Amino acid sequence: MSLSGPSVSAGPADPLVWDSVRDRLHDRGLRWTPQRRVLVAVLAETRGHVTGAELVERCRERDPATIPSTVYRTLDVLEDLGIVRHGHGPDGREEYHVLPDAIHGHLHCKACGSTWELEATDVTALVRALDDEHGFEVDLSHVTIVGRCRRCRD
Amino acid sequence: MSLSGPSVSAGPADPLVWDSVRDRLHDRGLRWTPQRRVLVAVLAETRGHVTGAELVERCRERDPATIPSTVYRTLDVLEDLGIVRHGHGPDGREEYHVLPDAIHGHLHCKACGSTWELEATDVTALVRALDDEHGFEVDLSHVTIVGRCRRCRD
DNA sequence: GCCACTAATGCGACAAGTTGCAGCAGAGAT
DNA sequence: ATCTCTGCTGCAACTTGTCGCATTAGTGGC
Ligand SMILES: [Mn+2]
Ligand SMILES: [Mn+2]
Ligand SMILES: [Zn+2]
Ligand SMILES: [Zn+2]
C-alpha cells in the first residue's frame, strides 16, 4: 500500500491521444468544433486534477466567449470517449482527471482539508470483494474517501 | 459481506434522540428556534436517505416561509451533534442519513442508476488497512462507490 | 418582566452545474 | 460551391448550495 504525498499527481500526457480526438469524434458521427478544439487544447496541457469550473476558466483565457454549458457538455462527450474521467471532491464538486494518468481515487481529511491520492493497490481488497461477490466493477476515479487523518485524530 | 436491496434503509428512529436535541443545543450555548423545531420534526419522521433539497421542501410544507440557507446551516449544526450525517450521491448532490440508522455507504451503478447500501462489514478490509497503515479513520457514511453492476456489464 | 449578549435568521449575491429549445454550422454527398 | 442532415452552440432559466451582513430574537441573569 502506498499513498503519494499531498495531491501532486504527475504523468506526461500522450500527445498522440490529443491528435486522435478529432478522428474519434468523427468515427462516432460527432463534430470537431472550435469550442471543442479549445477545450482539448486546455486538457492537453493539464496534469493531475482540475475542477470543471477551472476548465471553464482556462478555456475562457483562450476564448473569452466560452460558454460553461458547452464546456460541460463536451466534457461529457470526452468522458464517453475515455479521454477524461471525473469524480467528486469531498464537497461534491466535480474533479476531472486527464487520462492516461494512472487512475486513482482520493483520501480527504475533513478536519484539516488535506488530500492524498489513493492508488489502485490501496483498494485492491475492496475492488476484488465487490467484483467476486456481486459482479460490481468499481470506478476508482470516482472514489473519494472522507475521514480524519492521523494528525487530526491526535 | 452483504448488500441490502435497492436503497430501502429502515431502522426505527429513536424518539428520545429527538427529545434531547433541545438540551444538546443548550449544552453548547446554541438555541432552540422555531426553524430548528420544524427541521427536527421533519427529520424525526424521515427514514433512510434524503437530499438537502428534499429536506428544504419538506420543511416548506410545514412552514412555507422556510429559507434554504437556514435549513442547510441547521443541518451542519445537527451533523456536529452527531444527529445526522451527510454523504454525496453519484452526482455530487448531498444525501443525508438520519441516525441512529446503521452507518453505511453506497454503491451506485452509473449505467442503470441503481443504488445499494454498503454496510460496514463490506468495507472492513479497506477501513482497517487505511487505519493500520496511515492512521486514517474512514467516514463510511460519506463513501459512495460508483461503477457498473453485474447486469450492466452483461 | 426587562436587559444584555450573541446566536440565528432573512436576504441578496454568488458559485457550479444542468436542461430545453431555437438557430447555427460541421461534414459528407452531389 | 451548394445542399442537407443533424449535432452543437448560445442563451436563459433553473437547481442546489454557500457566504457575508444587517437585523432579529433566544437565553440566562437581574
Ligand atoms: Mn461532503
Ligand atoms: Mn459523478
Ligand atoms: Zn487532517
Ligand atoms: Zn446497473
GROMACS .gro file of N, CA and C (backbone and C1' of nucleotides) in nm, chain A residues 88-93 142 144 146, chain B residues 51 79 85-97 105-106 108 140-146, chain D residues 16-18:
model
  123
   88HIS      N    1  -1.581   1.329  -0.765
   88HIS     CA    2  -1.633   1.442  -0.691
   88HIS      C    3  -1.549   1.463  -0.567
   89GLY      N    4  -1.514   1.586  -0.540
   89GLY     CA    5  -1.439   1.619  -0.419
   89GLY      C    6  -1.528   1.599  -0.298
   90PRO      N    7  -1.471   1.619  -0.179
   90PRO     CA    8  -1.546   1.597  -0.055
   90PRO      C    9  -1.669   1.688  -0.044
   91ASP      N   10  -1.670   1.795  -0.120
   91ASP     CA   11  -1.783   1.886  -0.118
   91ASP      C   12  -1.878   1.855  -0.233
   92GLY      N   13  -1.848   1.750  -0.308
   92GLY     CA   14  -1.935   1.711  -0.418
   92GLY      C   15  -1.904   1.778  -0.549
   93ARG      N   16  -1.810   1.872  -0.547
   93ARG     CA   17  -1.778   1.942  -0.671
   93ARG      C   18  -1.703   1.850  -0.767
  142HIS      N   19  -1.371   0.761  -0.938
  142HIS     CA   20  -1.488   0.829  -0.880
  142HIS      C   21  -1.494   0.806  -0.729
  144THR      N   22  -1.393   0.886  -0.359
  144THR     CA   23  -1.335   0.981  -0.265
  144THR      C   24  -1.372   0.934  -0.125
  146VAL      N   25  -1.367   1.004   0.261
  146VAL     CA   26  -1.355   1.116   0.353
  146VAL      C   27  -1.341   1.063   0.496
  205THR      N   28  -3.219   1.402   0.035
  205THR     CA   29  -3.125   1.504  -0.013
  205THR      C   30  -3.155   1.632   0.064
  233GLU      N   31  -2.527   1.791   1.231
  233GLU     CA   32  -2.423   1.695   1.197
  233GLU      C   33  -2.312   1.702   1.301
  239ARG      N   34  -2.594   1.267   0.932
  239ARG     CA   35  -2.466   1.261   0.866
  239ARG      C   36  -2.492   1.274   0.717
  240HIS      N   37  -2.402   1.337   0.645
  240HIS     CA   38  -2.427   1.350   0.502
  240HIS      C   39  -2.316   1.287   0.421
  241GLY      N   40  -2.355   1.248   0.300
  241GLY     CA   41  -2.261   1.199   0.201
  241GLY      C   42  -2.298   1.267   0.071
  242HIS      N   43  -2.247   1.215  -0.042
  242HIS     CA   44  -2.281   1.275  -0.169
  242HIS      C   45  -2.320   1.166  -0.266
  243GLY      N   46  -2.429   1.187  -0.337
  243GLY     CA   47  -2.472   1.091  -0.438
  243GLY      C   48  -2.373   1.093  -0.553
  244PRO      N   49  -2.397   1.006  -0.651
  244PRO     CA   50  -2.305   0.995  -0.766
  244PRO      C   51  -2.297   1.125  -0.846
  245ASP      N   52  -2.394   1.210  -0.830
  245ASP     CA   53  -2.394   1.338  -0.900
  245ASP      C   54  -2.338   1.448  -0.810
  246GLY      N   55  -2.294   1.410  -0.690
  246GLY     CA   56  -2.234   1.507  -0.600
  246GLY      C   57  -2.334   1.577  -0.510
  247ARG      N   58  -2.462   1.549  -0.532
  247ARG     CA   59  -2.562   1.616  -0.450
  247ARG      C   60  -2.561   1.560  -0.308
  248GLU      N   61  -2.597   1.642  -0.212
  248GLU     CA   62  -2.595   1.598  -0.073
  248GLU      C   63  -2.701   1.495  -0.044
  249GLU      N   64  -2.664   1.401   0.041
  249GLU     CA   65  -2.757   1.299   0.081
  249GLU      C   66  -2.744   1.284   0.232
  250TYR      N   67  -2.854   1.302   0.301
  250TYR     CA   68  -2.850   1.292   0.447
  250TYR      C   69  -2.902   1.158   0.496
  251HIS      N   70  -2.839   1.113   0.606
  251HIS     CA   71  -2.884   0.992   0.674
  251HIS      C   72  -2.921   1.036   0.813
  259GLY      N   73  -2.243   0.319   0.355
  259GLY     CA   74  -2.208   0.394   0.235
  259GLY      C   75  -2.299   0.351   0.122
  260HIS      N   76  -2.264   0.386  -0.001
  260HIS     CA   77  -2.347   0.347  -0.113
  260HIS      C   78  -2.267   0.298  -0.231
  262HIS      N   79  -2.324   0.260  -0.641
  262HIS     CA   80  -2.414   0.315  -0.742
  262HIS      C   81  -2.370   0.276  -0.882
  294LEU      N   82  -1.757   0.621   0.686
  294LEU     CA   83  -1.831   0.534   0.593
  294LEU      C   84  -1.954   0.602   0.533
  295SER      N   85  -2.019   0.687   0.610
  295SER     CA   86  -2.143   0.748   0.559
  295SER      C   87  -2.116   0.838   0.440
  296HIS      N   88  -1.990   0.875   0.423
  296HIS     CA   89  -1.955   0.967   0.315
  296HIS      C   90  -1.899   0.893   0.194
  297VAL      N   91  -1.906   0.760   0.198
  297VAL     CA   92  -1.848   0.679   0.090
  297VAL      C   93  -1.954   0.643  -0.015
  298THR      N   94  -1.932   0.685  -0.136
  298THR     CA   95  -2.017   0.642  -0.247
  298THR      C   96  -1.926   0.583  -0.353
  299ILE      N   97  -1.944   0.454  -0.378
  299ILE     CA   98  -1.864   0.386  -0.479
  299ILE      C   99  -1.945   0.379  -0.607
  300VAL      N  100  -1.889   0.433  -0.713
  300VAL     CA  101  -1.959   0.433  -0.842
  300VAL      C  102  -1.894   0.331  -0.934
  354DT       P  103  -3.275   2.049  -0.674
  354DT     O5'  104  -3.140   2.083  -0.597
  354DT     C5'  105  -3.022   2.021  -0.638
  354DT     C4'  106  -2.902   2.086  -0.573
  354DT     C3'  107  -2.914   2.105  -0.421
  354DT     O3'  108  -2.788   2.075  -0.363
  354DT     C1'  109  -2.857   2.306  -0.519
  355DG       P  110  -2.781   1.991  -0.223
  355DG     O5'  111  -2.782   2.094  -0.105
  355DG     C5'  112  -2.777   2.230  -0.128
  355DG     C4'  113  -2.635   2.279  -0.153
  355DG     C3'  114  -2.571   2.347  -0.034
  355DG     O3'  115  -2.432   2.318  -0.025
  355DG     C1'  116  -2.597   2.502  -0.215
  356DT       P  117  -2.357   2.361   0.115
  356DT     O5'  118  -2.303   2.508   0.080
  356DT     C5'  119  -2.204   2.524  -0.021
  356DT     C4'  120  -2.158   2.668  -0.020
  356DT     C3'  121  -2.122   2.722   0.118
  356DT     O3'  122  -1.998   2.789   0.105
  356DT     C1'  123  -2.276   2.866   0.012
   0.00000   0.00000   0.00000
